[in-house]
Amino acid sequence: MQGISVVFFTVADLVDLVQQDVKEDRLERRLHALSKPKLLILDEMGYVPLDQRSAQFLFRLISRRYQKGSIILTSNKSYGEWGDVVSDYVLATAMLDRLLHYSTTINIRGESYRLREKRKAGVFHDLTAKALAPRPLPEKHKGRSQAT
Amino acid sequence: MNEHRYEHLQAILERGARSHGCQSAWISSPRKRPKKVGPMSSFWIVRRALEVSARVERDVTMKTRLARFPFVKTLDQFDFSFQPALNEAQIRELATARFVANGENILLLGPPGVGKTHLAVSCCR
């Protein structure tokens, strides 16, 4: 697996870049540069909503690379929710259409490795449950966690 | 030069040739050549192999730097036992980068912290 040119970007970085490039009027050059590498990794699609310009940029990038260069994309959103991220359902559908034509989807279900140690130690309860329904911990649990 | 060492050098040369898009390495086939390889030419083979392996290494470090990864991790560092839902064989297949040659895409979906970025980075090391 040598000799392959790769570029790694988080989508948040990409949004920043696009905004800057628009100011400095070099969006086309950026598009060209990002179409070149054999493999482009776009990380964390879905955390940051895309404004219209970056959504269009991303779409053009994907269609330029279609059947020419590979993209690895990581996302916490399922395909159905992409419309909200891109804030344009038509564009999201077109993007996904091209992305998925030749693609492998790997769906990972599981818990976070970052929080695994914490959970073992019992430092926190259940993050997702807490986020969904924020409420104080029961008295019994509080006492136990102080003791440990 | 003994047979084992010769094969090792040959492997290095082949690797170098491949990463530079050449048809074949400097020594074409280990079957044809070993008998002809005398003490003098074996010196050149070693020298050439060292050159090639150094160049490959430079190439990889340069491309790794250009890629601007947030971190560099390999697939062996990934704890497959922690994500039992994941098909290890499938991931290892992806790491051979055949999909890049075909211009295919990979989409990794999942909640935060399950190792999507780690897999993405290690797929291209």
PDB file of C-alpha atoms in Angstrom:
ATOM      1  CA  MET A   1       0.000   0.000   0.000  1.00  0.00           C
ATOM      2  CA  GLN A   2       2.722   2.413  -0.910  1.00  0.00           C
ATOM      3  CA  GLY A   3       2.946   5.170  -3.399  1.00  0.00           C
ATOM      4  CA  ILE A   4      -0.650   6.268  -3.041  1.00  0.00           C
ATOM      5  CA  SER A   5      -1.242   9.946  -2.516  1.00  0.00           C
ATOM      6  CA  VAL A   6      -3.641  10.615   0.317  1.00  0.00           C
ATOM      7  CA  VAL A   7      -5.129  13.771   1.745  1.00  0.00           C
ATOM      8  CA  PHE A   8      -6.913  13.859   5.067  1.00  0.00           C
ATOM      9  CA  PHE A   9      -9.494  16.493   5.915  1.00  0.00           C
ATOM     10  CA  THR A  10     -12.140  16.890   8.512  1.00  0.00           C
ATOM     11  CA  VAL A  11     -15.303  18.369   7.087  1.00  0.00           C
ATOM     12  CA  ALA A  12     -15.074  21.202   9.631  1.00  0.00           C
ATOM     13  CA  ASP A  13     -11.639  22.110   8.267  1.00  0.00           C
ATOM     14  CA  LEU A  14     -13.022  21.950   4.771  1.00  0.00           C
ATOM     15  CA  VAL A  15     -15.763  24.428   5.639  1.00  0.00           C
ATOM     16  CA  ASP A  16     -13.155  26.815   7.062  1.00  0.00           C
ATOM     17  CA  LEU A  17     -10.998  26.405   3.980  1.00  0.00           C
ATOM     18  CA  VAL A  18     -13.855  27.088   1.622  1.00  0.00           C
ATOM     19  CA  GLN A  19     -14.753  30.265   3.472  1.00  0.00           C
ATOM     20  CA  GLN A  20     -11.180  31.452   3.305  1.00  0.00           C
ATOM     21  CA  ASP A  21     -10.807  30.487  -0.334  1.00  0.00           C
ATOM     22  CA  VAL A  22     -13.918  32.392  -1.266  1.00  0.00           C
ATOM     23  CA  LYS A  23     -12.389  35.501   0.262  1.00  0.00           C
ATOM     24  CA  GLU A  24      -9.121  34.992  -1.546  1.00  0.00           C
ATOM     25  CA  ASP A  25     -10.782  33.896  -4.753  1.00  0.00           C
ATOM     26  CA  ARG A  26      -9.056  30.577  -5.229  1.00  0.00           C
ATOM     27  CA  LEU A  27     -11.867  28.107  -4.817  1.00  0.00           C
ATOM     28  CA  GLU A  28     -11.280  26.638  -8.269  1.00  0.00           C
ATOM     29  CA  ARG A  29      -7.656  25.981  -7.542  1.00  0.00           C
ATOM     30  CA  ARG A  30      -8.567  24.265  -4.282  1.00  0.00           C
ATOM     31  CA  LEU A  31     -11.094  22.107  -6.073  1.00  0.00           C
ATOM     32  CA  HIS A  32      -8.495  21.127  -8.611  1.00  0.00           C
ATOM     33  CA  ALA A  33      -5.922  20.336  -5.927  1.00  0.00           C
ATOM     34  CA  LEU A  34      -8.336  18.186  -3.955  1.00  0.00           C
ATOM     35  CA  SER A  35      -9.397  16.272  -7.052  1.00  0.00           C
ATOM     36  CA  LYS A  36      -5.871  15.087  -7.646  1.00  0.00           C
ATOM     37  CA  PRO A  37      -4.868  12.704  -4.855  1.00  0.00           C
ATOM     38  CA  LYS A  38      -5.793   9.058  -5.333  1.00  0.00           C
ATOM     39  CA  LEU A  39      -7.476   8.907  -1.959  1.00  0.00           C
ATOM     40  CA  LEU A  40      -9.274  11.631  -0.041  1.00  0.00           C
ATOM     41  CA  ILE A  41     -10.348  11.074   3.528  1.00  0.00           C
ATOM     42  CA  LEU A  42     -13.205  13.220   4.750  1.00  0.00           C
ATOM     43  CA  ASP A  43     -13.630  12.853   8.444  1.00  0.00           C
ATOM     44  CA  GLU A  44     -16.497  13.715  10.764  1.00  0.00           C
ATOM     45  CA  MET A  45     -19.207  14.496   8.269  1.00  0.00           C
ATOM     46  CA  GLY A  46     -22.277  15.497  10.199  1.00  0.00           C
ATOM     47  CA  TYR A  47     -20.914  17.280  13.265  1.00  0.00           C
ATOM     48  CA  VAL A  48     -20.688  20.613  11.559  1.00  0.00           C
ATOM     49  CA  PRO A  49     -23.550  21.743   9.353  1.00  0.00           C
ATOM     50  CA  LEU A  50     -22.417  22.833   5.913  1.00  0.00           C
ATOM     51  CA  ASP A  51     -23.298  26.260   4.600  1.00  0.00           C
ATOM     52  CA  GLN A  52     -24.554  26.471   1.063  1.00  0.00           C
ATOM     53  CA  ARG A  53     -21.213  27.263  -0.496  1.00  0.00           C
ATOM     54  CA  SER A  54     -19.313  24.446   1.163  1.00  0.00           C
ATOM     55  CA  ALA A  55     -22.117  22.041   0.347  1.00  0.00           C
ATOM     56  CA  GLN A  56     -21.829  22.991  -3.300  1.00  0.00           C
ATOM     57  CA  PHE A  57     -18.066  22.692  -3.100  1.00  0.00           C
ATOM     58  CA  LEU A  58     -18.328  19.236  -1.579  1.00  0.00           C
ATOM     59  CA  PHE A  59     -20.768  18.182  -4.247  1.00  0.00           C
ATOM     60  CA  ARG A  60     -18.490  19.358  -7.026  1.00  0.00           C
ATOM     61  CA  LEU A  61     -15.564  17.635  -5.378  1.00  0.00           C
ATOM     62  CA  ILE A  62     -17.442  14.360  -5.130  1.00  0.00           C
ATOM     63  CA  SER A  63     -18.632  14.477  -8.716  1.00  0.00           C
ATOM     64  CA  ARG A  64     -15.163  15.356  -9.944  1.00  0.00           C
ATOM     65  CA  ARG A  65     -13.664  12.430  -8.138  1.00  0.00           C
ATOM     66  CA  TYR A  66     -16.466  10.114  -9.182  1.00  0.00           C
ATOM     67  CA  GLN A  67     -14.923   6.988 -10.721  1.00  0.00           C
ATOM     68  CA  LYS A  68     -11.498   8.629 -10.694  1.00  0.00           C
ATOM     69  CA  GLY A  69     -10.387   8.935  -7.101  1.00  0.00           C
ATOM     70  CA  SER A  70     -11.471   7.221  -3.949  1.00  0.00           C
ATOM     71  CA  ILE A  71     -13.029   8.830  -0.929  1.00  0.00           C
ATOM     72  CA  ILE A  72     -13.153   7.476   2.566  1.00  0.00           C
ATOM     73  CA  LEU A  73     -15.857   9.262   4.469  1.00  0.00           C
ATOM     74  CA  THR A  74     -16.672   8.895   8.131  1.00  0.00           C
ATOM     75  CA  SER A  75     -19.943  10.112   9.522  1.00  0.00           C
ATOM     76  CA  ASN A  76     -22.079   9.800  12.621  1.00  0.00           C
ATOM     77  CA  LYS A  77     -25.201  10.444  10.607  1.00  0.00           C
ATOM     78  CA  SER A  78     -27.107   7.897   8.594  1.00  0.00           C
ATOM     79  CA  TYR A  79     -27.806   8.691   4.975  1.00  0.00           C
ATOM     80  CA  GLY A  80     -31.332   9.834   5.734  1.00  0.00           C
ATOM     81  CA  GLU A  81     -30.018  12.627   7.928  1.00  0.00           C
ATOM     82  CA  TRP A  82     -27.617  14.032   5.369  1.00  0.00           C
ATOM     83  CA  GLY A  83     -30.208  16.406   4.082  1.00  0.00           C
ATOM     84  CA  ASP A  84     -30.144  18.229   7.418  1.00  0.00           C
ATOM     85  CA  VAL A  85     -26.350  18.391   7.460  1.00  0.00           C
ATOM     86  CA  VAL A  86     -26.108  19.783   3.981  1.00  0.00           C
ATOM     87  CA  SER A  87     -29.293  21.821   4.486  1.00  0.00           C
ATOM     88  CA  ASP A  88     -30.292  20.977   0.934  1.00  0.00           C
ATOM     89  CA  TYR A  89     -32.041  17.685   0.278  1.00  0.00           C
ATOM     90  CA  VAL A  90     -31.577  17.740  -3.481  1.00  0.00           C
ATOM     91  CA  LEU A  91     -27.855  18.293  -3.162  1.00  0.00           C
ATOM     92  CA  ALA A  92     -27.544  15.633  -0.463  1.00  0.00           C
ATOM     93  CA  THR A  93     -29.310  13.085  -2.627  1.00  0.00           C
ATOM     94  CA  ALA A  94     -27.114  13.864  -5.609  1.00  0.00           C
ATOM     95  CA  MET A  95     -23.994  13.623  -3.433  1.00  0.00           C
ATOM     96  CA  LEU A  96     -25.009  10.294  -1.973  1.00  0.00           C
ATOM     97  CA  ASP A  97     -25.976   8.976  -5.369  1.00  0.00           C
ATOM     98  CA  ARG A  98     -22.458   9.485  -6.669  1.00  0.00           C
ATOM     99  CA  LEU A  99     -20.756   8.428  -3.472  1.00  0.00           C
ATOM    100  CA  LEU A 100     -22.666   5.205  -3.117  1.00  0.00           C
ATOM    101  CA  HIS A 101     -22.493   4.029  -6.704  1.00  0.00           C
ATOM    102  CA  TYR A 102     -19.147   2.334  -6.233  1.00  0.00           C
ATOM    103  CA  SER A 103     -18.801   1.972  -2.550  1.00  0.00           C
ATOM    104  CA  THR A 104     -18.575  -0.140   0.553  1.00  0.00           C
ATOM    105  CA  THR A 105     -20.489   0.938   3.611  1.00  0.00           C
ATOM    106  CA  ILE A 106     -19.313  -0.206   6.982  1.00  0.00           C
ATOM    107  CA  ASN A 107     -21.727   0.404   9.789  1.00  0.00           C
ATOM    108  CA  ILE A 108     -20.099   0.293  13.183  1.00  0.00           C
ATOM    109  CA  ARG A 109     -22.320  -0.159  16.180  1.00  0.00           C
ATOM    110  CA  GLY A 110     -20.722  -0.183  19.538  1.00  0.00           C
ATOM    111  CA  GLU A 111     -19.568   1.945  22.363  1.00  0.00           C
ATOM    112  CA  SER A 112     -16.865   4.545  22.451  1.00  0.00           C
ATOM    113  CA  TYR A 113     -13.326   3.387  23.080  1.00  0.00           C
ATOM    114  CA  ARG A 114     -12.529   6.793  24.537  1.00  0.00           C
ATOM    115  CA  LEU A 115     -15.071   6.353  27.295  1.00  0.00           C
ATOM    116  CA  ARG A 116     -14.465   2.666  27.844  1.00  0.00           C
ATOM    117  CA  GLU A 117     -11.990   3.134  30.672  1.00  0.00           C
ATOM    118  CA  LYS A 118     -14.191   5.657  32.427  1.00  0.00           C
ATOM    119  CA  ARG A 119     -17.181   3.406  32.203  1.00  0.00           C
ATOM    120  CA  LYS A 120     -15.221   0.536  33.677  1.00  0.00           C
ATOM    121  CA  ALA A 121     -14.134   2.682  36.582  1.00  0.00           C
ATOM    122  CA  GLY A 122     -17.743   3.691  37.141  1.00  0.00           C
ATOM    123  CA  VAL A 123     -16.895   7.365  36.959  1.00  0.00           C
ATOM    124  CA  PHE A 124     -19.900   8.126  34.900  1.00  0.00           C
ATOM    125  CA  HIS A 125     -23.236   6.610  34.477  1.00  0.00           C
ATOM    126  CA  ASP A 126     -24.438   6.392  30.934  1.00  0.00           C
ATOM    127  CA  LEU A 127     -23.565   9.356  28.816  1.00  0.00           C
ATOM    128  CA  THR A 128     -26.187   8.832  26.169  1.00  0.00           C
ATOM    129  CA  ALA A 129     -28.980   8.271  28.662  1.00  0.00           C
ATOM    130  CA  LYS A 130     -27.873  11.385  30.524  1.00  0.00           C
ATOM    131  CA  ALA A 131     -27.798  13.448  27.371  1.00  0.00           C
ATOM    132  CA  LEU A 132     -31.277  12.352  26.434  1.00  0.00           C
ATOM    133  CA  ALA A 133     -32.830  12.922  29.839  1.00  0.00           C
ATOM    134  CA  PRO A 134     -30.736  15.200  32.026  1.00  0.00           C
ATOM    135  CA  ARG A 135     -31.608  14.681  35.654  1.00  0.00           C
ATOM    136  CA  PRO A 136     -29.692  14.385  38.929  1.00  0.00           C
ATOM    137  CA  LEU A 137     -28.260  11.001  39.815  1.00  0.00           C
ATOM    138  CA  PRO A 138     -30.174   8.993  42.414  1.00  0.00           C
ATOM    139  CA  GLU A 139     -28.918   9.261  46.004  1.00  0.00           C
ATOM    140  CA  LYS A 140     -27.805   5.645  46.163  1.00  0.00           C
ATOM    141  CA  HIS A 141     -25.568   5.952  43.122  1.00  0.00           C
ATOM    142  CA  LYS A 142     -24.008   9.190  44.354  1.00  0.00           C
ATOM    143  CA  GLY A 143     -22.938   7.605  47.607  1.00  0.00           C
ATOM    144  CA  ARG A 144     -21.326   4.693  45.843  1.00  0.00           C
ATOM    145  CA  SER A 145     -19.342   6.715  43.399  1.00  0.00           C
ATOM    146  CA  GLN A 146     -17.974   8.876  46.200  1.00  0.00           C
ATOM    147  CA  ALA A 147     -16.848   5.798  48.063  1.00  0.00           C
ATOM    148  CA  THR A 148     -14.889   4.390  45.131  1.00  0.00           C
TER     149      THR A 148
ATOM    150  CA  MET B   1      25.408 -14.377  -1.518  1.00  0.00           C
ATOM    151  CA  ASN B   2      23.121 -16.958   0.013  1.00  0.00           C
ATOM    152  CA  GLU B   3      19.721 -17.728  -1.372  1.00  0.00           C
ATOM    153  CA  HIS B   4      17.707 -16.279   1.487  1.00  0.00           C
ATOM    154  CA  ARG B   5      19.442 -12.952   1.463  1.00  0.00           C
ATOM    155  CA  TYR B   6      19.090 -12.729  -2.276  1.00  0.00           C
ATOM    156  CA  GLU B   7      15.356 -13.210  -2.063  1.00  0.00           C
ATOM    157  CA  HIS B   8      15.095 -10.528   0.570  1.00  0.00           C
ATOM    158  CA  LEU B   9      16.903  -8.023  -1.619  1.00  0.00           C
ATOM    159  CA  GLN B  10      14.832  -9.041  -4.577  1.00  0.00           C
ATOM    160  CA  ALA B  11      11.689  -8.321  -2.562  1.00  0.00           C
ATOM    161  CA  ILE B  12      12.942  -4.844  -1.702  1.00  0.00           C
ATOM    162  CA  LEU B  13      13.703  -4.123  -5.324  1.00  0.00           C
ATOM    163  CA  GLU B  14      10.316  -5.357  -6.483  1.00  0.00           C
ATOM    164  CA  ARG B  15       8.613  -3.173  -3.928  1.00  0.00           C
ATOM    165  CA  GLY B  16      10.583  -0.164  -5.038  1.00  0.00           C
ATOM    166  CA  ALA B  17       9.820  -0.826  -8.675  1.00  0.00           C
ATOM    167  CA  ARG B  18       6.131  -1.170  -7.969  1.00  0.00           C
ATOM    168  CA  SER B  19       5.867   2.029  -5.994  1.00  0.00           C
ATOM    169  CA  HIS B  20       7.554   3.896  -8.806  1.00  0.00           C
ATOM    170  CA  GLY B  21       5.347   2.415 -11.458  1.00  0.00           C
ATOM    171  CA  CYS B  22       8.095   0.457 -13.223  1.00  0.00           C
ATOM    172  CA  GLN B  23       7.269  -2.747 -14.987  1.00  0.00           C
ATOM    173  CA  SER B  24       9.837  -4.837 -13.195  1.00  0.00           C
ATOM    174  CA  ALA B  25      12.670  -4.447 -10.770  1.00  0.00           C
ATOM    175  CA  TRP B  26      16.285  -4.016 -11.682  1.00  0.00           C
ATOM    176  CA  ILE B  27      16.927  -7.741 -11.464  1.00  0.00           C
ATOM    177  CA  SER B  28      14.138  -9.324 -13.372  1.00  0.00           C
ATOM    178  CA  SER B  29      13.822 -12.815 -11.989  1.00  0.00           C
ATOM    179  CA  PRO B  30      15.569 -14.593  -9.132  1.00  0.00           C
ATOM    180  CA  ARG B  31      15.411 -17.858 -11.054  1.00  0.00           C
ATOM    181  CA  LYS B  32      17.502 -16.703 -13.993  1.00  0.00           C
ATOM    182  CA  ARG B  33      20.108 -14.651 -12.277  1.00  0.00           C
ATOM    183  CA  PRO B  34      21.519 -16.233  -9.109  1.00  0.00           C
ATOM    184  CA  LYS B  35      24.140 -18.276 -10.908  1.00  0.00           C
ATOM    185  CA  LYS B  36      25.505 -15.331 -12.761  1.00  0.00           C
ATOM    186  CA  VAL B  37      25.667 -13.170  -9.676  1.00  0.00           C
ATOM    187  CA  GLY B  38      29.282 -13.058  -8.735  1.00  0.00           C
ATOM    188  CA  PRO B  39      30.920 -11.390  -5.735  1.00  0.00           C
ATOM    189  CA  MET B  40      31.254  -8.090  -7.563  1.00  0.00           C
ATOM    190  CA  SER B  41      27.734  -7.803  -8.876  1.00  0.00           C
ATOM    191  CA  SER B  42      26.282  -8.833  -5.554  1.00  0.00           C
ATOM    192  CA  PHE B  43      27.856  -5.695  -4.160  1.00  0.00           C
ATOM    193  CA  TRP B  44      25.921  -3.669  -6.694  1.00  0.00           C
ATOM    194  CA  ILE B  45      22.718  -5.500  -5.914  1.00  0.00           C
ATOM    195  CA  VAL B  46      23.058  -4.686  -2.245  1.00  0.00           C
ATOM    196  CA  ARG B  47      23.855  -1.101  -3.025  1.00  0.00           C
ATOM    197  CA  ARG B  48      20.964  -0.781  -5.381  1.00  0.00           C
ATOM    198  CA  ALA B  49      18.586  -2.436  -2.914  1.00  0.00           C
ATOM    199  CA  LEU B  50      19.641  -0.028  -0.187  1.00  0.00           C
ATOM    200  CA  GLU B  51      19.076   2.902  -2.493  1.00  0.00           C
ATOM    201  CA  VAL B  52      15.649   1.680  -3.461  1.00  0.00           C
ATOM    202  CA  SER B  53      14.531   0.926   0.066  1.00  0.00           C
ATOM    203  CA  ALA B  54      15.719   4.347   1.205  1.00  0.00           C
ATOM    204  CA  ARG B  55      13.770   5.961  -1.597  1.00  0.00           C
ATOM    205  CA  VAL B  56      10.620   4.006  -0.795  1.00  0.00           C
ATOM    206  CA  GLU B  57      10.912   5.013   2.827  1.00  0.00           C
ATOM    207  CA  ARG B  58      11.350   8.667   1.898  1.00  0.00           C
ATOM    208  CA  ASP B  59       8.395   8.426  -0.411  1.00  0.00           C
ATOM    209  CA  VAL B  60       6.183   7.002   2.324  1.00  0.00           C
ATOM    210  CA  THR B  61       7.233   9.544   4.948  1.00  0.00           C
ATOM    211  CA  MET B  62       6.693  12.369   2.501  1.00  0.00           C
ATOM    212  CA  LYS B  63       3.256  11.175   1.476  1.00  0.00           C
ATOM    213  CA  THR B  64       2.307  10.583   5.099  1.00  0.00           C
ATOM    214  CA  ARG B  65       3.293  14.142   5.898  1.00  0.00           C
ATOM    215  CA  LEU B  66       1.444  15.556   2.901  1.00  0.00           C
ATOM    216  CA  ALA B  67      -1.691  13.677   3.874  1.00  0.00           C
ATOM    217  CA  ARG B  68      -1.864  15.628   7.152  1.00  0.00           C
ATOM    218  CA  PHE B  69      -3.297  12.860   9.279  1.00  0.00           C
ATOM    219  CA  PRO B  70      -4.391  13.826  12.778  1.00  0.00           C
ATOM    220  CA  PHE B  71      -2.404  10.833  13.992  1.00  0.00           C
ATOM    221  CA  VAL B  72      -0.700   7.883  12.405  1.00  0.00           C
ATOM    222  CA  LYS B  73      -2.031   4.572  13.572  1.00  0.00           C
ATOM    223  CA  THR B  74      -1.906   1.146  12.023  1.00  0.00           C
ATOM    224  CA  LEU B  75      -4.547  -1.498  11.734  1.00  0.00           C
ATOM    225  CA  ASP B  76      -2.698  -3.683  14.219  1.00  0.00           C
ATOM    226  CA  GLN B  77      -3.306  -1.040  16.852  1.00  0.00           C
ATOM    227  CA  PHE B  78      -7.031  -1.370  16.349  1.00  0.00           C
ATOM    228  CA  ASP B  79      -8.779  -3.429  19.001  1.00  0.00           C
ATOM    229  CA  PHE B  80     -11.101  -5.622  16.974  1.00  0.00           C
ATOM    230  CA  SER B  81     -12.248  -7.473  20.082  1.00  0.00           C
ATOM    231  CA  PHE B  82     -13.758  -4.236  21.357  1.00  0.00           C
ATOM    232  CA  GLN B  83     -15.954  -3.864  18.278  1.00  0.00           C
ATOM    233  CA  PRO B  84     -17.303  -7.363  17.700  1.00  0.00           C
ATOM    234  CA  ALA B  85     -19.820  -6.128  15.139  1.00  0.00           C
ATOM    235  CA  LEU B  86     -16.945  -5.292  12.845  1.00  0.00           C
ATOM    236  CA  ASN B  87     -15.862  -7.743  10.193  1.00  0.00           C
ATOM    237  CA  GLU B  88     -12.102  -7.896  10.573  1.00  0.00           C
ATOM    238  CA  ALA B  89     -11.541  -9.737   7.311  1.00  0.00           C
ATOM    239  CA  GLN B  90     -13.434  -7.036   5.439  1.00  0.00           C
ATOM    240  CA  ILE B  91     -11.346  -4.289   7.004  1.00  0.00           C
ATOM    241  CA  ARG B  92      -8.112  -6.107   6.233  1.00  0.00           C
ATOM    242  CA  GLU B  93      -9.276  -6.475   2.657  1.00  0.00           C
ATOM    243  CA  LEU B  94      -9.857  -2.721   2.493  1.00  0.00           C
ATOM    244  CA  ALA B  95      -6.370  -2.094   3.814  1.00  0.00           C
ATOM    245  CA  THR B  96      -4.922  -3.703   0.705  1.00  0.00           C
ATOM    246  CA  ALA B  97      -6.138  -0.576  -1.087  1.00  0.00           C
ATOM    247  CA  ARG B  98      -7.634  -2.414  -3.989  1.00  0.00           C
ATOM    248  CA  PHE B  99     -10.572  -0.040  -3.790  1.00  0.00           C
ATOM    249  CA  VAL B 100      -8.264   2.870  -4.595  1.00  0.00           C
ATOM    250  CA  ALA B 101      -7.202   1.280  -7.847  1.00  0.00           C
ATOM    251  CA  ASN B 102     -10.862   0.883  -8.794  1.00  0.00           C
ATOM    252  CA  GLY B 103     -11.773   4.397  -7.707  1.00  0.00           C
ATOM    253  CA  GLU B 104     -14.280   3.119  -5.176  1.00  0.00           C
ATOM    254  CA  ASN B 105     -15.433   4.828  -2.016  1.00  0.00           C
ATOM    255  CA  ILE B 106     -15.707   3.717   1.568  1.00  0.00           C
ATOM    256  CA  LEU B 107     -18.240   5.081   4.012  1.00  0.00           C
ATOM    257  CA  LEU B 108     -17.725   4.500   7.685  1.00  0.00           C
ATOM    258  CA  LEU B 109     -20.814   5.196   9.721  1.00  0.00           C
ATOM    259  CA  GLY B 110     -21.256   5.033  13.451  1.00  0.00           C
ATOM    260  CA  PRO B 111     -21.604   6.986  16.664  1.00  0.00           C
ATOM    261  CA  PRO B 112     -18.652   8.984  18.035  1.00  0.00           C
ATOM    262  CA  GLY B 113     -15.701   7.106  19.428  1.00  0.00           C
ATOM    263  CA  VAL B 114     -16.145   3.751  17.745  1.00  0.00           C
ATOM    264  CA  GLY B 115     -12.944   4.140  15.749  1.00  0.00           C
ATOM    265  CA  LYS B 116     -14.055   5.458  12.387  1.00  0.00           C
ATOM    266  CA  THR B 117     -11.130   7.835  12.035  1.00  0.00           C
ATOM    267  CA  HIS B 118      -8.664   5.243  13.227  1.00  0.00           C
ATOM    268  CA  LEU B 119      -9.864   2.812  10.578  1.00  0.00           C
ATOM    269  CA  ALA B 120      -9.817   5.483   7.894  1.00  0.00           C
ATOM    270  CA  VAL B 121      -6.228   6.442   8.677  1.00  0.00           C
ATOM    271  CA  SER B 122      -4.965   2.902   9.030  1.00  0.00           C
ATOM    272  CA  CYS B 123      -6.562   1.865   5.753  1.00  0.00           C
ATOM    273  CA  CYS B 124      -3.953   3.908   3.952  1.00  0.00           C
ATOM    274  CA  ARG B 125      -0.799   3.111   5.827  1.00  0.00           C
TER     275      ARG B 125
END
